[in-house]
Amino acid sequence: MAAGVSETFAAIDWSAPWLAPWRGLGQPLAQQLQHDPTVHRALQTAAPPGAPVAFVPQSDLPEATAYEQHIWDTRSVPTRDNLHDFFNGLVWQHLPHTKRRLNQLQAQAIAADGVQAVRGPLRDALTVFDENGALLQAPDALWDALRARDWQRLFIDLRPLWAEARLVLVGHALLEKLVVPRKPMVAHVYQAPSAIESIADVDAWLAQEIQSQTWAAKPFTPLPVLGVPGWWPANEVPGFYADAQVFRPLRAAPVP
């Protein structure tokens, strides 16, 4: 568990805007888990027919077996009774093709290189997105400002444009941490086309988009998520964005 995050499923505020895509399934499961905190059983009960994986107890993971390799080989996800694995299961339920693709590439890298003390570039990038990733559908002007780390333009000058944007958090560690929101929390954001509307279509698109040749370079942009308009009352005050420890300027390119 992340530091400061309660184990209590009752602590989840399902009215939080970042939980909107997960609320329909997640809220009743969290209520169920307040009475029977067996996460794998709750997730498995809610799994649709033909789901790509089953949820099993953490004890099913053999010693000295890599977690990702086990999932790929057995189509089962070892699951602990905590918030981290609860949110991981919710993402599996909503983005099964994406999660399966992430798992496939992890397993292929493990098969090729083994489990090393330091992950290689591809496994590192896949893990960053799986744990802390998000998708942003937004007008080009917002993306230009985000990539430039021009926080004044992104969040103040162009604030009305956020009505045309959609940010979907997919990193289960980030969802877990946001149970106790703190200003410095940052997502690693990947650009998604605005034309895609349903979560199922997002899932199908993203699963095709994840390719080892491009993702090893970490094609993500950092975004302090509580700066998103409408996501946190404190950001209604313009001075909120003056905190350079959170809203950091773009690093200058190194001199050749």
Coordinates of C-alpha atoms in Angstrom, one line a residue:
M1 CA 0.0 0.0 0.0
A2 CA 1.1 3.6 -0.7
A3 CA 2.1 5.5 2.4
G4 CA -1.0 7.2 4.0
V5 CA -3.6 5.2 2.1
S6 CA -6.2 3.5 4.2
E7 CA -6.9 -0.1 3.7
T8 CA -10.6 0.6 4.2
F9 CA -12.7 0.4 1.1
A10 CA -15.1 2.8 2.8
A11 CA -12.5 5.5 2.4
I12 CA -13.0 5.7 -1.4
D13 CA -14.9 8.8 -2.4
W14 CA -16.8 7.6 -5.5
S15 CA -18.0 11.1 -6.3
A16 CA -14.4 12.1 -7.3
P17 CA -14.3 13.0 -11.0
W18 CA -11.4 10.7 -11.7
L19 CA -13.4 7.7 -10.6
A20 CA -16.3 8.4 -13.0
P21 CA -15.3 5.6 -15.5
W22 CA -14.9 3.1 -12.7
R23 CA -17.9 4.0 -10.4
G24 CA -20.6 1.8 -11.9
L25 CA -18.7 -1.4 -11.2
G26 CA -16.3 -0.2 -8.5
Q27 CA -18.7 1.3 -6.0
P28 CA -20.9 -1.8 -5.4
L29 CA -17.8 -4.0 -5.2
A30 CA -16.2 -1.6 -2.7
Q31 CA -19.4 -1.8 -0.6
Q32 CA -19.3 -5.6 -0.8
L33 CA -15.7 -5.6 0.3
Q34 CA -16.5 -3.7 3.5
H35 CA -18.3 -6.9 4.6
D36 CA -16.1 -9.5 3.0
P37 CA -12.7 -8.1 2.2
T38 CA -11.7 -10.9 -0.2
V39 CA -10.8 -8.9 -3.3
H40 CA -10.2 -11.8 -5.7
R41 CA -13.6 -13.3 -4.9
A42 CA -15.4 -9.9 -5.4
L43 CA -13.6 -9.3 -8.7
Q44 CA -14.2 -12.8 -10.0
T45 CA -17.9 -12.6 -9.2
A46 CA -18.2 -9.4 -11.2
A47 CA -16.1 -10.7 -14.2
P48 CA -18.1 -10.9 -17.4
P49 CA -18.3 -14.2 -19.4
G50 CA -15.3 -14.7 -21.6
A51 CA -13.0 -12.5 -19.5
P52 CA -9.4 -12.9 -20.5
V53 CA -8.2 -13.6 -17.0
A54 CA -9.5 -14.9 -13.6
F55 CA -8.7 -13.4 -10.3
V56 CA -7.1 -15.8 -7.8
P57 CA -5.6 -15.5 -4.3
Q58 CA -2.1 -14.1 -4.0
S59 CA -1.1 -17.5 -2.6
D60 CA -1.5 -19.0 -6.1
L61 CA 1.6 -17.3 -7.3
P62 CA 4.4 -19.8 -6.9
E63 CA 7.6 -18.7 -5.2
A64 CA 10.4 -17.6 -7.6
T65 CA 7.8 -17.0 -10.4
A66 CA 7.5 -13.6 -12.0
Y67 CA 4.1 -12.1 -11.5
E68 CA 3.6 -11.0 -15.1
Q69 CA 4.9 -14.3 -16.5
H70 CA 2.4 -16.2 -14.2
I71 CA -0.5 -14.1 -15.5
W72 CA 0.5 -14.7 -19.1
D73 CA 1.0 -18.4 -18.6
T74 CA -2.1 -19.1 -16.5
R75 CA -4.5 -16.3 -17.4
S76 CA -5.0 -15.7 -13.7
V77 CA -4.1 -12.6 -11.7
P78 CA -2.8 -13.2 -8.2
T79 CA -4.7 -10.7 -6.0
R80 CA -4.0 -9.3 -2.5
D81 CA -6.8 -7.9 -0.3
N82 CA -5.9 -4.3 -0.6
L83 CA -6.8 -1.1 -2.5
H84 CA -3.9 -1.5 -5.0
D85 CA -5.0 -4.8 -6.3
F86 CA -8.7 -3.8 -6.1
F87 CA -8.0 -1.0 -8.6
N88 CA -5.8 -3.2 -10.7
G89 CA -8.8 -5.6 -11.0
L90 CA -11.2 -2.7 -12.0
V91 CA -8.8 -1.7 -14.8
W92 CA -8.7 -5.3 -16.0
Q93 CA -12.5 -5.4 -16.0
H94 CA -12.8 -2.2 -18.1
L95 CA -9.7 -2.4 -20.3
P96 CA -9.1 -6.1 -20.7
H97 CA -7.4 -5.9 -24.1
T98 CA -5.1 -3.2 -23.0
K99 CA -4.1 -5.0 -19.8
R100 CA -3.6 -8.2 -21.8
R101 CA -1.3 -6.4 -24.2
L102 CA 0.7 -4.9 -21.4
N103 CA 1.0 -8.3 -19.9
Q104 CA 2.0 -9.9 -23.2
L105 CA 4.9 -7.5 -23.7
Q106 CA 6.1 -7.9 -20.1
A107 CA 6.1 -11.6 -20.4
Q108 CA 7.9 -11.6 -23.7
A109 CA 10.6 -9.3 -22.2
I110 CA 10.9 -11.6 -19.2
A111 CA 11.2 -14.7 -21.5
A112 CA 13.9 -13.0 -23.5
D113 CA 16.0 -11.4 -20.8
G114 CA 14.8 -12.9 -17.5
V115 CA 14.0 -10.9 -14.4
Q116 CA 16.9 -8.5 -13.8
A117 CA 17.7 -6.2 -10.9
V118 CA 16.8 -3.3 -13.2
R119 CA 14.0 -3.4 -15.7
G120 CA 15.0 -2.7 -19.3
P121 CA 13.5 0.3 -21.1
L122 CA 10.5 -1.4 -22.4
R123 CA 9.5 -3.1 -19.2
D124 CA 10.1 0.1 -17.3
A125 CA 7.8 2.0 -19.7
L126 CA 5.1 -0.6 -19.5
T127 CA 5.2 -0.6 -15.7
V128 CA 5.1 3.2 -15.5
F129 CA 2.0 3.3 -17.6
D130 CA 0.3 0.3 -16.0
E131 CA 0.9 1.8 -12.5
N132 CA 0.6 5.5 -13.2
G133 CA -0.7 6.1 -16.7
A134 CA -3.6 8.1 -18.1
L135 CA -5.2 8.9 -21.5
L136 CA -5.9 12.5 -22.5
Q137 CA -8.3 13.4 -25.3
A138 CA -8.0 17.1 -25.8
P139 CA -7.8 19.9 -28.4
D140 CA -4.4 20.5 -29.9
A141 CA -4.0 23.8 -28.0
L142 CA -4.1 22.0 -24.7
W143 CA -1.7 19.4 -25.8
D144 CA 0.8 22.0 -27.1
A145 CA 0.6 23.8 -23.7
L146 CA 1.0 20.6 -21.8
R147 CA 4.1 19.4 -23.8
A148 CA 5.6 22.9 -23.3
R149 CA 4.8 22.7 -19.5
D150 CA 3.2 26.1 -20.0
W151 CA 0.9 25.7 -16.9
Q152 CA -0.4 29.3 -17.0
R153 CA -1.6 28.8 -20.6
L154 CA -2.8 25.2 -20.0
F155 CA -4.8 25.7 -16.9
I156 CA -5.7 29.4 -16.8
D157 CA -5.6 31.0 -20.3
L158 CA -7.1 27.9 -22.0
R159 CA -9.3 26.8 -19.0
P160 CA -12.6 26.9 -21.0
L161 CA -11.1 24.4 -23.5
W162 CA -11.0 21.7 -20.8
A163 CA -14.8 21.4 -21.3
E164 CA -13.8 19.6 -24.6
A165 CA -11.2 17.3 -23.0
R166 CA -11.4 14.0 -21.2
L167 CA -8.8 12.6 -19.0
V168 CA -9.1 8.9 -18.0
L169 CA -6.7 7.5 -15.4
V170 CA -5.7 3.9 -16.1
G171 CA -2.8 3.5 -13.7
H172 CA -4.0 1.5 -10.7
A173 CA -1.4 2.8 -8.3
L174 CA -2.4 6.3 -9.2
L175 CA -6.1 5.5 -8.5
E176 CA -5.0 4.0 -5.2
K177 CA -3.0 7.0 -4.2
L178 CA -5.9 9.4 -5.0
V179 CA -8.0 7.8 -2.3
V180 CA -6.0 10.3 -0.2
P181 CA -5.5 13.1 -2.8
R182 CA -2.4 15.3 -2.6
K183 CA -1.4 18.1 -4.8
P184 CA 1.9 16.6 -6.1
M185 CA 0.3 13.5 -7.7
V186 CA 1.3 13.2 -11.3
A187 CA 0.0 11.0 -14.1
H188 CA 2.1 9.9 -17.1
V189 CA -0.2 10.8 -19.9
Y190 CA -0.6 9.4 -23.4
Q191 CA -2.5 11.2 -26.2
A192 CA -5.7 9.5 -27.4
P193 CA -7.8 10.6 -30.4
S194 CA -10.8 12.7 -29.4
A195 CA -13.1 10.8 -31.7
I196 CA -13.1 7.7 -29.5
E197 CA -15.9 7.8 -27.1
S198 CA -16.7 4.5 -25.3
I199 CA -14.3 2.8 -22.9
A200 CA -14.6 -0.4 -25.0
D201 CA -13.4 1.5 -28.0
V202 CA -10.6 3.2 -26.1
D203 CA -9.6 -0.3 -24.9
A204 CA -9.5 -1.7 -28.4
W205 CA -7.6 1.3 -29.8
L206 CA -5.0 1.4 -27.0
A207 CA -4.3 -2.3 -27.1
Q208 CA -3.3 -1.9 -30.8
E209 CA -1.3 1.3 -30.0
I210 CA 1.0 -0.3 -27.5
Q211 CA 4.1 -1.4 -29.5
S212 CA 7.5 -2.3 -28.1
Q213 CA 9.3 -0.2 -30.7
T214 CA 7.7 3.1 -29.6
W215 CA 6.8 2.6 -26.0
A216 CA 10.3 1.8 -24.8
A217 CA 11.0 5.5 -25.3
K218 CA 8.2 6.4 -22.7
P219 CA 6.0 8.5 -25.0
F220 CA 4.3 10.1 -22.0
T221 CA 3.9 13.6 -20.7
P222 CA 3.7 14.4 -16.9
L223 CA 0.4 16.0 -15.8
P224 CA -0.3 17.0 -12.1
V225 CA -3.8 15.6 -12.1
L226 CA -5.3 17.8 -9.4
G227 CA -4.6 20.8 -11.6
V228 CA -7.3 19.6 -14.0
P229 CA -10.2 22.1 -13.9
G230 CA -13.2 20.6 -12.0
W231 CA -11.1 17.9 -10.4
W232 CA -10.0 19.8 -7.2
P233 CA -11.7 22.8 -5.6
A234 CA -8.3 24.4 -4.6
N235 CA -7.3 24.8 -8.3
E236 CA -10.0 27.5 -8.7
V237 CA -7.5 29.9 -7.2
P238 CA -5.0 30.9 -9.9
G239 CA -2.1 30.9 -7.4
F240 CA -2.6 27.1 -7.1
Y241 CA -0.5 26.8 -10.2
A242 CA 2.4 28.9 -9.0
D243 CA 3.9 26.0 -7.0
A244 CA 7.0 25.2 -9.0
Q245 CA 7.6 22.1 -7.0
V246 CA 4.5 20.6 -8.6
F247 CA 4.1 22.6 -11.8
R248 CA 7.6 22.3 -13.0
P249 CA 9.0 24.1 -16.0
L250 CA 10.2 22.2 -19.1
R251 CA 13.8 21.2 -18.7
A252 CA 16.2 22.9 -21.1
A253 CA 17.7 20.5 -23.7
P254 CA 21.2 19.5 -22.9
V255 CA 24.0 21.3 -24.7
P256 CA 25.7 19.0 -27.2

